mmCIF file of C-alpha atoms in Angstrom:
data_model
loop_
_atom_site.group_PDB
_atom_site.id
_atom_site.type_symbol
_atom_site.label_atom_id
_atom_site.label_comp_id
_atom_site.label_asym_id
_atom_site.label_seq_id
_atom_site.Cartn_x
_atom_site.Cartn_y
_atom_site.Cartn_z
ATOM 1 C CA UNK A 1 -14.644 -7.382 4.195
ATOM 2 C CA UNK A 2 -17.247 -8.789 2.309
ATOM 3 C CA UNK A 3 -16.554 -12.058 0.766
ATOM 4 C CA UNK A 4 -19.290 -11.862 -2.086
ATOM 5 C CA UNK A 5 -17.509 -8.910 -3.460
ATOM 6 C CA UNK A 6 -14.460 -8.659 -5.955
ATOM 7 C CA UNK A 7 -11.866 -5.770 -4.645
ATOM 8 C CA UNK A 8 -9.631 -4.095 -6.548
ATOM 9 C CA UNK A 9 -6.684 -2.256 -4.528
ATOM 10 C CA UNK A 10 -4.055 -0.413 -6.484
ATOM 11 C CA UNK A 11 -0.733 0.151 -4.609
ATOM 12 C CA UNK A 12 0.905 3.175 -6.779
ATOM 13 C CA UNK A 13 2.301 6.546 -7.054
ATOM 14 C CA UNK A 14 4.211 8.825 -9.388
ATOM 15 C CA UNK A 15 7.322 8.111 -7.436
ATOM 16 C CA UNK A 16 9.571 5.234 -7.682
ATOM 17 C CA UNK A 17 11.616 3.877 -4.735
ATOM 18 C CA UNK A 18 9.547 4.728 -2.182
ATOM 19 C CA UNK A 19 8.505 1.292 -0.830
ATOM 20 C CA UNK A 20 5.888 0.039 -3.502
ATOM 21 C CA UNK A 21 6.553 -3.360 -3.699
ATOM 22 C CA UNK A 22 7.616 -3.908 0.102
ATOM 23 C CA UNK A 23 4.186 -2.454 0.913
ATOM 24 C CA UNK A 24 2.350 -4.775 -1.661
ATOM 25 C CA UNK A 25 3.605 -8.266 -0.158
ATOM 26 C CA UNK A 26 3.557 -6.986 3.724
ATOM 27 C CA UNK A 27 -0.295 -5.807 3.017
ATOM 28 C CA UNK A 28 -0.237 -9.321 1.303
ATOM 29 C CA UNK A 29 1.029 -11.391 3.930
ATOM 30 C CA UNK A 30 -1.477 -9.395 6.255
ATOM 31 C CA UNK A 31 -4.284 -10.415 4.285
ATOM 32 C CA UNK A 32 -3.174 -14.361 4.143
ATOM 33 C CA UNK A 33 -2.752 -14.359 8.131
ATOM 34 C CA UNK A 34 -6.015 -12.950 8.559
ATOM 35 C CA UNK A 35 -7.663 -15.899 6.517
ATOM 36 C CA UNK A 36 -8.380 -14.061 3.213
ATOM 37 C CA UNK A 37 -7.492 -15.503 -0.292
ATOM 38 C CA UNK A 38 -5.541 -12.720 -2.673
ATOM 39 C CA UNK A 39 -4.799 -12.340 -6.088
ATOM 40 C CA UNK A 40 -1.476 -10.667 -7.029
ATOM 41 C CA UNK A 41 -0.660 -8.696 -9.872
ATOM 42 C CA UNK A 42 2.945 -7.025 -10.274
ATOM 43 C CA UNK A 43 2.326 -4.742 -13.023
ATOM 44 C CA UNK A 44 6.005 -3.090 -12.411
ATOM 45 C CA UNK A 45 8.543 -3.897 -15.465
ATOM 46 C CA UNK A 46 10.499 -4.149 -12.216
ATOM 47 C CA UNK A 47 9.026 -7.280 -11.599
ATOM 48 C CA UNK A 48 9.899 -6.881 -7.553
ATOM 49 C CA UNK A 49 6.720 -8.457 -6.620
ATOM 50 C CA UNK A 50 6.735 -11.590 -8.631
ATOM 51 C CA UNK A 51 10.055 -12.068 -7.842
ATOM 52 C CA UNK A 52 9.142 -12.474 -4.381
ATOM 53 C CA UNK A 53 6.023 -14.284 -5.380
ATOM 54 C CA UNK A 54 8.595 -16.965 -7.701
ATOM 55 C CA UNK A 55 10.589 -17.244 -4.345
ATOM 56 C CA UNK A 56 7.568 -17.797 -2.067
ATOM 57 C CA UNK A 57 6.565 -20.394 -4.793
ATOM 58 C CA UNK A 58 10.434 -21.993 -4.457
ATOM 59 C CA UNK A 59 9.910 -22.795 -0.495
ATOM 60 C CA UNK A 60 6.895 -23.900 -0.634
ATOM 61 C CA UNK A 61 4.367 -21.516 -0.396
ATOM 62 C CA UNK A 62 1.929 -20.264 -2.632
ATOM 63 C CA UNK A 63 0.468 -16.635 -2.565
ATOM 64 C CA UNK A 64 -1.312 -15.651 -5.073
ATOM 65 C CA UNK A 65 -5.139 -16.926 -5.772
ATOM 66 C CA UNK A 66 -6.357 -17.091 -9.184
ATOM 67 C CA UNK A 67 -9.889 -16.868 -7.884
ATOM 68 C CA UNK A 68 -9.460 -14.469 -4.944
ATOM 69 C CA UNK A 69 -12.313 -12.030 -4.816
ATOM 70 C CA UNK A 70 -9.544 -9.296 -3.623
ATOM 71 C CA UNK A 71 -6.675 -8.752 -6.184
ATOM 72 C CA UNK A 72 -3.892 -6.369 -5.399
ATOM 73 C CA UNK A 73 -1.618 -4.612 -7.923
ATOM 74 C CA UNK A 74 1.707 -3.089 -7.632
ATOM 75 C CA UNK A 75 1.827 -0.603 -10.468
ATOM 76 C CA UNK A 76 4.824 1.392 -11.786
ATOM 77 C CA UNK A 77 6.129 4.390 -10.349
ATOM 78 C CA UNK A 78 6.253 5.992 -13.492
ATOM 79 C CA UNK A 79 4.680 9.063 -15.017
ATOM 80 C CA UNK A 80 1.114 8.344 -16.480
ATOM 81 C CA UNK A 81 0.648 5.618 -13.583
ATOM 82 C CA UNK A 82 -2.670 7.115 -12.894
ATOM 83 C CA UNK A 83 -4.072 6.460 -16.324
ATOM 84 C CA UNK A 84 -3.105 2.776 -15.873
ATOM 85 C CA UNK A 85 -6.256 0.659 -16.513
ATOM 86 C CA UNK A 86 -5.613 -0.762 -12.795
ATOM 87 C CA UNK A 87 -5.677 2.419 -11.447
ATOM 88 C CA UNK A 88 -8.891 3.908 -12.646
ATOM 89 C CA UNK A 89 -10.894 0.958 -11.612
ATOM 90 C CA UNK A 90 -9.335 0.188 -8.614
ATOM 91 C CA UNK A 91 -11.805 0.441 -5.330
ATOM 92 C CA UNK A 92 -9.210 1.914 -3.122
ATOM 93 C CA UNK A 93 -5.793 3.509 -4.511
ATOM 94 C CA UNK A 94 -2.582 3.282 -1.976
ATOM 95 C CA UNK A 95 -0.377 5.296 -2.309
ATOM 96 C CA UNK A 96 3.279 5.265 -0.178
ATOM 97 C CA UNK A 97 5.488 7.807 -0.250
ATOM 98 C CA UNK A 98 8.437 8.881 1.755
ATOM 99 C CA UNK A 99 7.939 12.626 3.586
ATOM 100 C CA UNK A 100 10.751 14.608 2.005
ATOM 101 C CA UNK A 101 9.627 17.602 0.342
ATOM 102 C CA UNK A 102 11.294 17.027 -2.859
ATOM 103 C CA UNK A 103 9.385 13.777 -3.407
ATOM 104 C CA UNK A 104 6.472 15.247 -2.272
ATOM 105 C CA UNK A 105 6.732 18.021 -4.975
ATOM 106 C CA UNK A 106 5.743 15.183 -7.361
ATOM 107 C CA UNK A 107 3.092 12.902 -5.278
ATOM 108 C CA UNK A 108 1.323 16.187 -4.681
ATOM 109 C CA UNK A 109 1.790 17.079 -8.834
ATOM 110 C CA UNK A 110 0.669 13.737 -9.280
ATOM 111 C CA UNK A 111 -2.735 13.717 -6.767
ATOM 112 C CA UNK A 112 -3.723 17.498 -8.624
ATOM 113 C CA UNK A 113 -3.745 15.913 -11.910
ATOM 114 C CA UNK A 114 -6.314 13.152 -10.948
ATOM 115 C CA UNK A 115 -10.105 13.396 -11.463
ATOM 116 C CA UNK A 116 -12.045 14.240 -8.036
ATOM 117 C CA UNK A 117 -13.507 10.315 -8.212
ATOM 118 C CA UNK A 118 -9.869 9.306 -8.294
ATOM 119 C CA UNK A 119 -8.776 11.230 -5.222
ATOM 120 C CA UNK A 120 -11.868 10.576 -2.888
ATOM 121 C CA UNK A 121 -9.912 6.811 -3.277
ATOM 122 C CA UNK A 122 -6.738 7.848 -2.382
ATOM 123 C CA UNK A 123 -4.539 6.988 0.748
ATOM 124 C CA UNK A 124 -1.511 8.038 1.410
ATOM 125 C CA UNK A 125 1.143 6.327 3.499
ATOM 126 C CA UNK A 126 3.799 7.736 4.747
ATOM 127 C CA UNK A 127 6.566 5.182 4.877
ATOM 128 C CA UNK A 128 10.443 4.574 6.134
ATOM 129 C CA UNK A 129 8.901 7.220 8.524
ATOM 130 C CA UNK A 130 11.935 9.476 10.465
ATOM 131 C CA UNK A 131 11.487 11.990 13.137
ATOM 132 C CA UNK A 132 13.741 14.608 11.312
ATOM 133 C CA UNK A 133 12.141 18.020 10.531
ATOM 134 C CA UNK A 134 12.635 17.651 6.910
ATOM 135 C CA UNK A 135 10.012 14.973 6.910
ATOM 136 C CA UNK A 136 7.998 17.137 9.054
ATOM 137 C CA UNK A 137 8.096 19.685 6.462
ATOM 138 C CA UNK A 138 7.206 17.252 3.821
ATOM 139 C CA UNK A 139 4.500 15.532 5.747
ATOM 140 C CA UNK A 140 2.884 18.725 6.252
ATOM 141 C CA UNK A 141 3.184 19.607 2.384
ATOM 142 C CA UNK A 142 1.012 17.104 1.006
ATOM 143 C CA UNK A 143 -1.639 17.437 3.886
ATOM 144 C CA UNK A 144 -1.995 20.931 2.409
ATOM 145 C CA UNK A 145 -2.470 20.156 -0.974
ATOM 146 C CA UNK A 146 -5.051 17.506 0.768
ATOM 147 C CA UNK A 147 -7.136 20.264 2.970
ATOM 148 C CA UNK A 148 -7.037 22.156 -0.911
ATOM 149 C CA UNK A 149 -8.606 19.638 -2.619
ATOM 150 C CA UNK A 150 -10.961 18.371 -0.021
ATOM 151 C CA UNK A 151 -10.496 14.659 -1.230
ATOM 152 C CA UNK A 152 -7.742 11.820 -0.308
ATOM 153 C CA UNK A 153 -6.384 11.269 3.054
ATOM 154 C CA UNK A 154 -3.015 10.487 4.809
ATOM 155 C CA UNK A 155 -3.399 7.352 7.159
ATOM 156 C CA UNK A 156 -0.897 5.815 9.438
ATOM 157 C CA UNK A 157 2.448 5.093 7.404
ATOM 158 C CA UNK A 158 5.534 2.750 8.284
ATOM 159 C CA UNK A 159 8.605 3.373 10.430
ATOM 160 C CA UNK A 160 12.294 2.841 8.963
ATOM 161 C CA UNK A 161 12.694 -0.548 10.608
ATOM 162 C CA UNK A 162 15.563 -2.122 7.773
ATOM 163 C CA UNK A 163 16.271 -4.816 9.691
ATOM 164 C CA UNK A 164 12.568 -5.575 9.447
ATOM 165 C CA UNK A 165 10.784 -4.977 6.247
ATOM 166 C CA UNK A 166 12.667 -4.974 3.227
ATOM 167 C CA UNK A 167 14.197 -8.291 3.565
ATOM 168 C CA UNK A 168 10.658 -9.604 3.295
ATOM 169 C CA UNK A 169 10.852 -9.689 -0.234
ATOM 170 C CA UNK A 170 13.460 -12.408 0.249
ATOM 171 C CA UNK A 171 10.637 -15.234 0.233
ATOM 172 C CA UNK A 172 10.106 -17.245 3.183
ATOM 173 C CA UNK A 173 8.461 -20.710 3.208
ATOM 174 C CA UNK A 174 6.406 -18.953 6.702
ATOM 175 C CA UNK A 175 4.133 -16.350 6.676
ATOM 176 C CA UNK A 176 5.604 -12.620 8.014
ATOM 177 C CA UNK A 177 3.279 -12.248 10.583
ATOM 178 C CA UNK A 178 3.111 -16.109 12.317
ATOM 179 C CA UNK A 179 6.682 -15.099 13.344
ATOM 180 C CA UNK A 180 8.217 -13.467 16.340
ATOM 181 C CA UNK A 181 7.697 -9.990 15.853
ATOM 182 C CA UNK A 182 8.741 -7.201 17.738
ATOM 183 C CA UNK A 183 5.556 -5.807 19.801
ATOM 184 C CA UNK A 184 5.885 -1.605 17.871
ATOM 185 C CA UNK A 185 6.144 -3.905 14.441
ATOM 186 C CA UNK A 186 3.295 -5.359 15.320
ATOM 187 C CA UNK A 187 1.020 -2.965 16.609
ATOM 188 C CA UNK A 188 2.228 -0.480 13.759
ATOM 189 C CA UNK A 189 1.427 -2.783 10.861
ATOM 190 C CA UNK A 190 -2.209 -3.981 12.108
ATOM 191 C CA UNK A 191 -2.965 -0.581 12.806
ATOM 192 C CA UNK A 192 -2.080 0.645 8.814
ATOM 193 C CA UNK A 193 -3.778 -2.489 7.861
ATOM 194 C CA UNK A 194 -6.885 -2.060 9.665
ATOM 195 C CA UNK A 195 -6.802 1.139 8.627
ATOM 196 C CA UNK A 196 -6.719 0.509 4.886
ATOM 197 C CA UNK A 197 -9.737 -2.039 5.471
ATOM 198 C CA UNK A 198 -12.046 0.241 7.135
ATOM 199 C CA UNK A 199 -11.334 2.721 4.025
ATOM 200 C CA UNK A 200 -12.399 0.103 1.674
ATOM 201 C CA UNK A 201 -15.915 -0.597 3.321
ATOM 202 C CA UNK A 202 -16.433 2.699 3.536
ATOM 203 C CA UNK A 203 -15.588 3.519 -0.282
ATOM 204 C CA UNK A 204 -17.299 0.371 -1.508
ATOM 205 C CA UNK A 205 -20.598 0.283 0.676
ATOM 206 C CA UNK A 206 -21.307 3.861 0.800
#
């Protein structure tokens, strides 16, 4: 990324419970190991994120940057999240969801009612990925309304590893990623992560 640049990634969605927050401090924790000073925002009345920023802070560690040039919000999953000021000026707009059709009904709702400068920003990420053929069904649903709109794309998502991700948000006084991780983990979180970096050069230096 370039350094001499301010970024501004939204992680949202018109969905709620599908993995916001875990996604926002895993991206995070990516971003720290790789050398790169963050800014957080948690702009969720849940407050998930800055709970696990307040329990980072309690062992030890310190996340957020003030100064960061990148600053990463976790937004509400709420209707009207895509008029939310973070949102429209956001560089690149995440967006996790989990493939069952009746979620998708409203991510897909949601993506329609954005403005085509809004979608060409969008990723999607499938996450708490099963092989069942609902998901299938779902997965295929929003790449539809995808192909119809010619803008936004789907990139590589998260499996449903429980054991592994959501008890992130725990707080640790050691960064995710300088710990023994299991080699799939690994390889399937660097390759979302790279994946979500190579869409923001593209959006921002094109």
């Amino acid at each position: 990324m370039n350094t001499e640049k301010n970024y501004l990634i939204a992680v949202t969605g018109d969905k709620g419970g599908v993995g916001k927050s875990t996604l926002t401090a895993l991206f995070v924790e990516w971003l720290l190991f790789k050398g790169h000073r963050v800014r957080v925002i948690d702009a969720d009345p849940n407050q998930t994120t800055q709970t696990w920023l307040d329990k980072c802070a309690e062992k030890g560690r310190t996340i957020s940057s003030a100064h960061a040039k990148l600053t990463l919000v976790d937004t509400a999953g709420t209707s009207g999240a895509s008029l939310n000021k973070y949102i429209i000026n956001a560089d690149l707009i995440l967006v996790p969801f989990k493939p069952h059709v009746a979620d998708l009904e409203v991510i897909a709702g949601w993506f329609y009612s954005l403005k085509e400068s809004m979608q060409t920003r969008v990723r999607f990420i499938p996450n708490m990925l099963t092989r069942t053929k609902e998901q299938g069904v779902g997965y295929q649903q929003l790449s539809e309304a995808i192909r119809e709109e010619g803008k936004g794309e789907i990139i590589s998502g998260l499996r449903e590893r429980n054991a592994v991700y959501p008890p992130l948000l725990n707080g640790s006084a050691k960064n995710f990623f300088a710990g023994k991780l299991n080699l799939n983990t690994r390889k399937e979180t660097e390759a979302l992560f790279q994946h979500i970096a190579a869409s923001l050069r593209e959006l921002t230096w094109s």
